[in-house]
XYZ file of C-alpha atoms in Angstrom:
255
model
C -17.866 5.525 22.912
C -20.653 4.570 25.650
C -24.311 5.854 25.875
C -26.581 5.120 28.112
C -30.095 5.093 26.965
C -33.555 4.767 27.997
C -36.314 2.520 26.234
C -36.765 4.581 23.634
C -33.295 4.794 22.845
C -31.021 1.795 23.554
C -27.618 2.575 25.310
C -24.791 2.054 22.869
C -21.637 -0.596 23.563
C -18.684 0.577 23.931
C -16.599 1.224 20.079
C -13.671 2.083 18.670
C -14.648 1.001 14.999
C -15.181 4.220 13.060
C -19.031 4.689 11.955
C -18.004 4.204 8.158
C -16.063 0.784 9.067
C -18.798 -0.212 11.145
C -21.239 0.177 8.646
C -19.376 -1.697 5.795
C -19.131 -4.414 8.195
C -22.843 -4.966 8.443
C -23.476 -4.495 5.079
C -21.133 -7.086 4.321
C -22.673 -9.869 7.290
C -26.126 -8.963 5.478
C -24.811 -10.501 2.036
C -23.206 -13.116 3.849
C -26.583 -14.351 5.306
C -28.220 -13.843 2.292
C -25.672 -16.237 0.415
C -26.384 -18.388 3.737
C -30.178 -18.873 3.404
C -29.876 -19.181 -0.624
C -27.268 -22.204 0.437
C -30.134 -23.372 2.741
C -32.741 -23.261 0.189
C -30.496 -24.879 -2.252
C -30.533 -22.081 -4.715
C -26.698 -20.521 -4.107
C -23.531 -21.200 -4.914
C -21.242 -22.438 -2.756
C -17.738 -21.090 -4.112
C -19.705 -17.171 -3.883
C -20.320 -18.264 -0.003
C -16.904 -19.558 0.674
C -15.106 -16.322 -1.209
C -17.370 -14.099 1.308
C -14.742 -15.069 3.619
C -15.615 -17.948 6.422
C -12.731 -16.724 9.076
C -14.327 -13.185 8.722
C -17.881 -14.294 9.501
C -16.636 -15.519 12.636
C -15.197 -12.919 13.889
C -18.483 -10.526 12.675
C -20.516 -12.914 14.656
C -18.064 -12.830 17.759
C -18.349 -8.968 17.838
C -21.957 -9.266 17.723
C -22.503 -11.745 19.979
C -20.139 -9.551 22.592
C -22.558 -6.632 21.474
C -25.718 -8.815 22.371
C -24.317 -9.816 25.884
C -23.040 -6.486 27.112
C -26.491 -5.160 26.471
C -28.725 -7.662 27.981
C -26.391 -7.092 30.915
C -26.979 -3.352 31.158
C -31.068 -4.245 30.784
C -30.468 -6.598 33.785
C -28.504 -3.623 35.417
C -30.655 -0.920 35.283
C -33.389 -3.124 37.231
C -31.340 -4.002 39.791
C -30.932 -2.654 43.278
C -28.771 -4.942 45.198
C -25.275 -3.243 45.906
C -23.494 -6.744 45.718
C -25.133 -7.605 42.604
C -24.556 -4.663 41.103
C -20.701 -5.442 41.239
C -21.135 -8.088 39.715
C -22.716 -6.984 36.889
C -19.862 -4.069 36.394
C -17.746 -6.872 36.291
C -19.447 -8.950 33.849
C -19.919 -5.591 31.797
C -16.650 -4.558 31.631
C -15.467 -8.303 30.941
C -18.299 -7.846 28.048
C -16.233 -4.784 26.849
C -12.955 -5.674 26.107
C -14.188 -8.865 24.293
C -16.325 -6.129 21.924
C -13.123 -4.378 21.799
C -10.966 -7.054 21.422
C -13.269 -8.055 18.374
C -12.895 -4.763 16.768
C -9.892 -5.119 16.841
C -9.765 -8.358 14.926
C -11.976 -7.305 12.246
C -10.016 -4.289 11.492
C -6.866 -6.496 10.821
C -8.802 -9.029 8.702
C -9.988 -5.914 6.929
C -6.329 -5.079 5.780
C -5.442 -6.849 2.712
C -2.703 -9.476 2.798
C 1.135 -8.209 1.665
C 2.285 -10.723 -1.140
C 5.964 -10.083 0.350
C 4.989 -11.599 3.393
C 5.720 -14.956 2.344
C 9.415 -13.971 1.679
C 12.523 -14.765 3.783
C 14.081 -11.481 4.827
C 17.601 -9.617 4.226
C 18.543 -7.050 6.842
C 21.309 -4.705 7.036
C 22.154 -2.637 10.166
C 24.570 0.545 9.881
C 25.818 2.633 12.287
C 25.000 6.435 11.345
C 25.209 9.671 13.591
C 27.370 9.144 16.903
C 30.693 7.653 15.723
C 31.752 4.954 17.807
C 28.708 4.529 20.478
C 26.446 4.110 16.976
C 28.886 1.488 15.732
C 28.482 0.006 19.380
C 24.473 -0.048 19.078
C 24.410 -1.246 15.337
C 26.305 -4.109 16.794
C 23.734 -4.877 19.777
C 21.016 -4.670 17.153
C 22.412 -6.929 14.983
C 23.222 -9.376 17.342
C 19.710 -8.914 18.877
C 18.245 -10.141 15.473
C 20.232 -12.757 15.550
C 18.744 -14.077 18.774
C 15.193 -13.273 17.569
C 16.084 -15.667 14.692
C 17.563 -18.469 16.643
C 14.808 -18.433 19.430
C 12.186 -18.889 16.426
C 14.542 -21.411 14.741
C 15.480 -19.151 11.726
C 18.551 -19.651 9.460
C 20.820 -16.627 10.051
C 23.583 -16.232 7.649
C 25.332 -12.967 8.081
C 28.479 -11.437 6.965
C 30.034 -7.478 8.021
C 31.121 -5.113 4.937
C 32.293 -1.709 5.084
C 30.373 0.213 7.673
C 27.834 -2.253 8.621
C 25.754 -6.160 9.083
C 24.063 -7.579 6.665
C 22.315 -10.975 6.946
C 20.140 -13.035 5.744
C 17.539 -14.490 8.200
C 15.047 -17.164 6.609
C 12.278 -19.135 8.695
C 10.826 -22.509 8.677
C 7.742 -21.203 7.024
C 9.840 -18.661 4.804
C 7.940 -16.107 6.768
C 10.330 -14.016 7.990
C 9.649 -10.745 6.300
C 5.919 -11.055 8.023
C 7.479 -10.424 11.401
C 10.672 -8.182 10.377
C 9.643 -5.518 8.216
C 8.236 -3.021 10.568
C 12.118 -3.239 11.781
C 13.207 -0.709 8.951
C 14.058 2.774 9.522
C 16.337 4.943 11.599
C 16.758 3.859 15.649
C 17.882 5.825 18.435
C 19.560 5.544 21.743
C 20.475 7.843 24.379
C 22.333 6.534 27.278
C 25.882 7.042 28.677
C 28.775 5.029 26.922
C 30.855 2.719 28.846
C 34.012 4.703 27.936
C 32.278 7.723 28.731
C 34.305 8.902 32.005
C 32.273 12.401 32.851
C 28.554 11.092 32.531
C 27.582 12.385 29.555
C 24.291 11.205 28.080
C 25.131 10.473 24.064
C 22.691 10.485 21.581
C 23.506 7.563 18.615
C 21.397 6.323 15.916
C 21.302 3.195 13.582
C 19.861 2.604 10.172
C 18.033 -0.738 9.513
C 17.151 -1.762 6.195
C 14.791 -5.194 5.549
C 13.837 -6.421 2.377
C 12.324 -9.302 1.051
C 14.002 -11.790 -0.707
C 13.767 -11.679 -4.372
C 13.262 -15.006 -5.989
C 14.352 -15.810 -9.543
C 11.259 -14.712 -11.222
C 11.329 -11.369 -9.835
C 13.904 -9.399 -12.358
C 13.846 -10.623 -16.193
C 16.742 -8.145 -18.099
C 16.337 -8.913 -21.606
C 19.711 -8.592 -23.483
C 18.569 -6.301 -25.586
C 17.867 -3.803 -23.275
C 21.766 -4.005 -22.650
C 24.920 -2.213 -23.738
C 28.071 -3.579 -23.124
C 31.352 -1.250 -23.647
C 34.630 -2.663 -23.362
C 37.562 -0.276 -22.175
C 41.312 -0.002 -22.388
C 43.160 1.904 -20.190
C 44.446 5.322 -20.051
C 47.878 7.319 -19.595
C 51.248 6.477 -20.414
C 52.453 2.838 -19.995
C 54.053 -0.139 -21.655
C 53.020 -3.537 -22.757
C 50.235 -2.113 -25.333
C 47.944 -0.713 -22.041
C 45.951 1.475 -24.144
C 45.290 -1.119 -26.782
C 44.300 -3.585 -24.818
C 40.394 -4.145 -23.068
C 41.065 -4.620 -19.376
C 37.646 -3.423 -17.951
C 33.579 -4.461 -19.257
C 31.265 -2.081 -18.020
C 27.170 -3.167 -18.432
C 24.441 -0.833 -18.619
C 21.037 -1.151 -18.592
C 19.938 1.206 -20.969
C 15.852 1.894 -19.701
């Protein structure tokens, strides 16, 4: 969005931050200033400035100060008459742009609160779904594709095949590795010709990918009490006392 004004009305930098966002934004820098000056004064608290969020303010003050400059730039624009010098300030404008933009950007992602899973080490399964063969083909590339994500960024990958698919485990240094991976999980879909495809035929295959988190120990408590525990004999005709005899537990979890 890009107006351009006269005196009595300002142009507007360019934005992609809705109004409502935008607005929250300075509200929020005006209580951060006013914690500021009470710190200045000696009359605030400095754990109520510090929980306004330091790394935020930054990037508030970087989008403003990208505001500032691509506006004293169009001033200095509209004033001027020399062609060469007039490229150079659609340069320095446009430059002046994408670092607004870029800042918008940044402020909506510190806006989005942090995912307490993101901490966690990651386990991923890959199966091969619609397109027989060819899918089993691409839910092997896949797999093997997250395995060289995880040794180029020096990840543990521990994996093992069961019936119809990969499942691994892929932990980082930082035990991060759900941070980057998560986004991964859903249904994926290829269309190109097989190699044992001898007429040409495009094939359409897809692949499900699954990605948790970890759990850690602390995650499930089962209290025992909340269990039933049935042991059963077997059935049908038979020697050597089969039906008197428990041969099989089965544990439910009765809630």
């Amino acid at each position: 969005v890009r107006r351009m004004g006269s005196a009595a009305n300002p142009p507007l930098p360019p934005a992609t931050m809705p109004a409502s966002v935008r607005s929250h934004v300075q509200g929020w820098m005006s209580d951060h200033q006013r914690m500021v000056d009470a710190l200045k004064e000696g009359d605030g608290d400095v754990a109520d400035a510090v929980g306004v969020g330091v790394e935020f303010a930054e990037v508030v003050a970087r989008w403003q100060g990208a505001q500032a400059v691509w506006l004293d730039l169009v001033q200095q624009r509209s004033v001027e008459s020399d062609p060469e010098v007039l490229q150079l300030y659609e340069a320095e404008i446009e430059e002046a742009s994408r670092e607004i933009l870029d800042a918008e950007e940044d402020i909506l992602l510190s806006l989005v609160p942090d995912d307490p899973l993101e901490s966690r080490d990651a386990i991923i399964e890959v199966r091969g779904a619609a397109g027989g063969a060819e899918a089993a083909l691409f839910a092997e590339e896949l797999f093997k594709m997250y395995e060289t994500w995880a040794m180029d960024n020096d990840c543990t990958f521990d994996s093992r095949m069961d019936a119809g698919g990969h499942v691994a485990a892929i932990c980082a240094p930082d035990g991060d590795a759900y941070r980057y991976l998560k986004f991964e999980s859903g249904v994926h879909r290829v269309q190109r010709i097989p190699a044992t495809e001898s007429s040409g035929r495009m094939h359409t295959s897809t692949v499900t990918v699954a990605v948790l988190p970890k759990a850690e120990e602390s995650d499930l408590e089962i209290d025992s009490k909340d269990l039933r525990i049935d042991f059963k004999t077997g059935s049908g005709p038979g020697g050597q006392s089969m039906n008197m005899s428990a041969n099989h537990c089965r544990i439910t979890h009765l809630p």
